[in-house]
Amino acid sequence: MAEAAGAIPVMVSATSVGQAACMGVMALVLVIAFRIASRGTARFGVATAILLLVFAASRASVSHAGEHGLLSLDMGIELAHLVLIALWTGGVAIAAWVVLPRAGSHGADVRRYLDALSTWAGVALAGIIASGIYNS
């Protein structure tokens, strides 16, 4: 590892993979900073969403889709694939860890949320499958 340390600055500054990694890390640092600054309010909601899309785009750009260019159809589909995976996983995680444990005290609200989640999770899953088939 010590022998490779000298190559890291060159890799980060001179390659598209390194630059994409820096862009992704900076986006996440800004998301954390915005979340700390907002103290639980939704003040930075749009900025946070954009930064998370920048992070996802940085990850997609270093995949095979990125070889076709940043504004290619392949890149857009890979980005959509990653975002849909994140939305599906996040929705299921919130349902499992936050909503279901409170199901007894808020019955009707929980049912409405789970119905909406079921619909949107199905849409996301269909998109994941379709984009995965395209990517393969």
PDB file of C-alpha atoms in Angstrom:
ATOM      1  CA  MET A   1       0.000   0.000   0.000  1.00  0.00           C
ATOM      2  CA  ALA A   2       2.794   2.428   0.839  1.00  0.00           C
ATOM      3  CA  GLU A   3       4.327   1.952  -2.605  1.00  0.00           C
ATOM      4  CA  ALA A   4       1.029   2.737  -4.319  1.00  0.00           C
ATOM      5  CA  ALA A   5       0.376   5.890  -2.263  1.00  0.00           C
ATOM      6  CA  GLY A   6       2.340   8.058  -4.690  1.00  0.00           C
ATOM      7  CA  ALA A   7       0.064   7.057  -7.577  1.00  0.00           C
ATOM      8  CA  ILE A   8      -3.152   8.098  -5.826  1.00  0.00           C
ATOM      9  CA  PRO A   9      -2.891  11.862  -6.514  1.00  0.00           C
ATOM     10  CA  VAL A  10      -2.184  11.181 -10.191  1.00  0.00           C
ATOM     11  CA  MET A  11      -5.064   8.697 -10.442  1.00  0.00           C
ATOM     12  CA  VAL A  12      -7.475  11.113  -8.770  1.00  0.00           C
ATOM     13  CA  SER A  13      -6.455  14.156 -10.814  1.00  0.00           C
ATOM     14  CA  ALA A  14      -5.673  12.651 -14.208  1.00  0.00           C
ATOM     15  CA  THR A  15      -8.287   9.936 -14.779  1.00  0.00           C
ATOM     16  CA  SER A  16     -12.020  10.140 -15.328  1.00  0.00           C
ATOM     17  CA  VAL A  17     -12.567   7.467 -12.675  1.00  0.00           C
ATOM     18  CA  GLY A  18     -10.642   9.507 -10.104  1.00  0.00           C
ATOM     19  CA  GLN A  19     -12.448  12.708 -11.021  1.00  0.00           C
ATOM     20  CA  ALA A  20     -15.827  10.953 -10.796  1.00  0.00           C
ATOM     21  CA  ALA A  21     -14.869   9.590  -7.387  1.00  0.00           C
ATOM     22  CA  CYS A  22     -13.936  13.101  -6.208  1.00  0.00           C
ATOM     23  CA  MET A  23     -17.215  14.489  -7.551  1.00  0.00           C
ATOM     24  CA  GLY A  24     -19.172  11.781  -5.715  1.00  0.00           C
ATOM     25  CA  VAL A  25     -17.313  12.299  -2.446  1.00  0.00           C
ATOM     26  CA  MET A  26     -17.794  16.081  -2.634  1.00  0.00           C
ATOM     27  CA  ALA A  27     -21.512  15.623  -3.309  1.00  0.00           C
ATOM     28  CA  LEU A  28     -21.846  13.413  -0.214  1.00  0.00           C
ATOM     29  CA  VAL A  29     -19.825  15.851   1.920  1.00  0.00           C
ATOM     30  CA  LEU A  30     -22.185  18.647   0.846  1.00  0.00           C
ATOM     31  CA  VAL A  31     -25.247  16.471   1.594  1.00  0.00           C
ATOM     32  CA  ILE A  32     -23.936  15.885   5.110  1.00  0.00           C
ATOM     33  CA  ALA A  33     -23.165  19.589   5.543  1.00  0.00           C
ATOM     34  CA  PHE A  34     -26.660  20.564   4.347  1.00  0.00           C
ATOM     35  CA  ARG A  35     -28.293  18.020   6.663  1.00  0.00           C
ATOM     36  CA  ILE A  36     -26.311  19.372   9.626  1.00  0.00           C
ATOM     37  CA  ALA A  37     -27.095  22.987   8.674  1.00  0.00           C
ATOM     38  CA  SER A  38     -30.823  22.314   8.227  1.00  0.00           C
ATOM     39  CA  ARG A  39     -31.174  20.675  11.657  1.00  0.00           C
ATOM     40  CA  GLY A  40     -34.066  18.493  10.542  1.00  0.00           C
ATOM     41  CA  THR A  41     -35.945  21.083   8.478  1.00  0.00           C
ATOM     42  CA  ALA A  42     -36.582  20.695   4.769  1.00  0.00           C
ATOM     43  CA  ARG A  43     -34.659  23.880   3.872  1.00  0.00           C
ATOM     44  CA  PHE A  44     -32.106  22.098   1.742  1.00  0.00           C
ATOM     45  CA  GLY A  45     -34.391  19.382   0.346  1.00  0.00           C
ATOM     46  CA  VAL A  46     -34.004  20.280  -3.332  1.00  0.00           C
ATOM     47  CA  ALA A  47     -30.253  20.856  -3.022  1.00  0.00           C
ATOM     48  CA  THR A  48     -29.871  17.533  -1.224  1.00  0.00           C
ATOM     49  CA  ALA A  49     -31.836  15.712  -3.936  1.00  0.00           C
ATOM     50  CA  ILE A  50     -29.684  17.285  -6.661  1.00  0.00           C
ATOM     51  CA  LEU A  51     -26.492  16.383  -4.827  1.00  0.00           C
ATOM     52  CA  LEU A  52     -27.661  12.793  -4.415  1.00  0.00           C
ATOM     53  CA  LEU A  53     -28.343  12.688  -8.165  1.00  0.00           C
ATOM     54  CA  VAL A  54     -24.807  14.021  -8.738  1.00  0.00           C
ATOM     55  CA  PHE A  55     -23.490  11.219  -6.533  1.00  0.00           C
ATOM     56  CA  ALA A  56     -25.493   8.609  -8.469  1.00  0.00           C
ATOM     57  CA  ALA A  57     -24.291  10.104 -11.769  1.00  0.00           C
ATOM     58  CA  SER A  58     -20.686   9.895 -10.563  1.00  0.00           C
ATOM     59  CA  ARG A  59     -21.193   6.190  -9.842  1.00  0.00           C
ATOM     60  CA  ALA A  60     -22.941   5.580 -13.174  1.00  0.00           C
ATOM     61  CA  SER A  61     -20.194   7.413 -15.079  1.00  0.00           C
ATOM     62  CA  VAL A  62     -17.585   4.839 -14.045  1.00  0.00           C
ATOM     63  CA  SER A  63     -19.710   1.911 -15.219  1.00  0.00           C
ATOM     64  CA  HIS A  64     -19.782   0.511 -18.737  1.00  0.00           C
ATOM     65  CA  ALA A  65     -22.544   3.006 -19.507  1.00  0.00           C
ATOM     66  CA  GLY A  66     -20.104   5.861 -18.942  1.00  0.00           C
ATOM     67  CA  GLU A  67     -18.009   4.613 -21.846  1.00  0.00           C
ATOM     68  CA  HIS A  68     -20.725   5.868 -24.207  1.00  0.00           C
ATOM     69  CA  GLY A  69     -20.495   9.430 -22.878  1.00  0.00           C
ATOM     70  CA  LEU A  70     -22.091  11.371 -20.055  1.00  0.00           C
ATOM     71  CA  LEU A  71     -25.080  12.436 -22.165  1.00  0.00           C
ATOM     72  CA  SER A  72     -25.761   9.045 -23.733  1.00  0.00           C
ATOM     73  CA  LEU A  73     -28.903   6.949 -23.484  1.00  0.00           C
ATOM     74  CA  ASP A  74     -26.876   4.217 -21.762  1.00  0.00           C
ATOM     75  CA  MET A  75     -25.723   6.666 -19.088  1.00  0.00           C
ATOM     76  CA  GLY A  76     -29.296   7.880 -18.513  1.00  0.00           C
ATOM     77  CA  ILE A  77     -30.607   4.353 -18.144  1.00  0.00           C
ATOM     78  CA  GLU A  78     -27.791   3.401 -15.749  1.00  0.00           C
ATOM     79  CA  LEU A  79     -28.515   6.519 -13.683  1.00  0.00           C
ATOM     80  CA  ALA A  80     -32.231   5.680 -13.619  1.00  0.00           C
ATOM     81  CA  HIS A  81     -31.350   2.102 -12.620  1.00  0.00           C
ATOM     82  CA  LEU A  82     -29.270   3.291  -9.640  1.00  0.00           C
ATOM     83  CA  VAL A  83     -31.879   5.856  -8.538  1.00  0.00           C
ATOM     84  CA  LEU A  84     -34.714   3.308  -8.743  1.00  0.00           C
ATOM     85  CA  ILE A  85     -32.695   0.820  -6.686  1.00  0.00           C
ATOM     86  CA  ALA A  86     -32.084   3.502  -4.059  1.00  0.00           C
ATOM     87  CA  LEU A  87     -35.766   4.492  -3.961  1.00  0.00           C
ATOM     88  CA  TRP A  88     -36.991   0.907  -3.701  1.00  0.00           C
ATOM     89  CA  THR A  89     -34.451   0.015  -1.008  1.00  0.00           C
ATOM     90  CA  GLY A  90     -35.120   3.220   0.943  1.00  0.00           C
ATOM     91  CA  GLY A  91     -38.887   2.756   0.821  1.00  0.00           C
ATOM     92  CA  VAL A  92     -38.677  -0.822   2.031  1.00  0.00           C
ATOM     93  CA  ALA A  93     -36.183   0.097   4.775  1.00  0.00           C
ATOM     94  CA  ILE A  94     -38.356   2.960   6.051  1.00  0.00           C
ATOM     95  CA  ALA A  95     -41.391   0.686   6.066  1.00  0.00           C
ATOM     96  CA  ALA A  96     -39.545  -2.031   7.951  1.00  0.00           C
ATOM     97  CA  TRP A  97     -37.726   0.080  10.534  1.00  0.00           C
ATOM     98  CA  VAL A  98     -39.977   3.105  11.032  1.00  0.00           C
ATOM     99  CA  VAL A  99     -43.543   2.516   9.847  1.00  0.00           C
ATOM    100  CA  LEU A 100     -44.302  -1.095  10.775  1.00  0.00           C
ATOM    101  CA  PRO A 101     -43.138  -0.794  14.405  1.00  0.00           C
ATOM    102  CA  ARG A 102     -45.715   2.021  14.816  1.00  0.00           C
ATOM    103  CA  ALA A 103     -48.481   0.198  12.968  1.00  0.00           C
ATOM    104  CA  GLY A 104     -50.646  -0.467  16.013  1.00  0.00           C
ATOM    105  CA  SER A 105     -51.104   3.162  17.042  1.00  0.00           C
ATOM    106  CA  HIS A 106     -51.695   4.648  13.563  1.00  0.00           C
ATOM    107  CA  GLY A 107     -53.629   1.930  11.726  1.00  0.00           C
ATOM    108  CA  ALA A 108     -55.303   3.893   8.909  1.00  0.00           C
ATOM    109  CA  ASP A 109     -52.258   6.067   8.225  1.00  0.00           C
ATOM    110  CA  VAL A 110     -50.005   3.028   8.080  1.00  0.00           C
ATOM    111  CA  ARG A 111     -52.364   1.238   5.692  1.00  0.00           C
ATOM    112  CA  ARG A 112     -52.429   4.272   3.365  1.00  0.00           C
ATOM    113  CA  TYR A 113     -48.645   4.552   3.479  1.00  0.00           C
ATOM    114  CA  LEU A 114     -48.146   0.837   2.812  1.00  0.00           C
ATOM    115  CA  ASP A 115     -50.632   0.918  -0.076  1.00  0.00           C
ATOM    116  CA  ALA A 116     -48.763   3.844  -1.635  1.00  0.00           C
ATOM    117  CA  LEU A 117     -45.439   2.148  -0.950  1.00  0.00           C
ATOM    118  CA  SER A 118     -46.660  -1.035  -2.575  1.00  0.00           C
ATOM    119  CA  THR A 119     -47.660   0.850  -5.719  1.00  0.00           C
ATOM    120  CA  TRP A 120     -44.447   2.865  -5.980  1.00  0.00           C
ATOM    121  CA  ALA A 121     -42.246  -0.080  -5.032  1.00  0.00           C
ATOM    122  CA  GLY A 122     -43.881  -2.034  -7.855  1.00  0.00           C
ATOM    123  CA  VAL A 123     -43.216   0.818 -10.297  1.00  0.00           C
ATOM    124  CA  ALA A 124     -39.598   1.056  -9.107  1.00  0.00           C
ATOM    125  CA  LEU A 125     -39.149  -2.708  -9.359  1.00  0.00           C
ATOM    126  CA  ALA A 126     -40.516  -2.728 -12.908  1.00  0.00           C
ATOM    127  CA  GLY A 127     -38.082   0.059 -13.788  1.00  0.00           C
ATOM    128  CA  ILE A 128     -35.199  -1.811 -12.157  1.00  0.00           C
ATOM    129  CA  ILE A 129     -35.990  -4.925 -14.141  1.00  0.00           C
ATOM    130  CA  ALA A 130     -36.440  -3.029 -17.421  1.00  0.00           C
ATOM    131  CA  SER A 131     -33.242  -1.008 -17.013  1.00  0.00           C
ATOM    132  CA  GLY A 132     -31.370  -4.113 -15.870  1.00  0.00           C
ATOM    133  CA  ILE A 133     -32.488  -5.980 -18.990  1.00  0.00           C
ATOM    134  CA  TYR A 134     -31.389  -3.048 -21.156  1.00  0.00           C
ATOM    135  CA  ASN A 135     -28.035  -2.842 -19.351  1.00  0.00           C
ATOM    136  CA  SER A 136     -27.405  -6.553 -19.786  1.00  0.00           C
TER     137      SER A 136
END
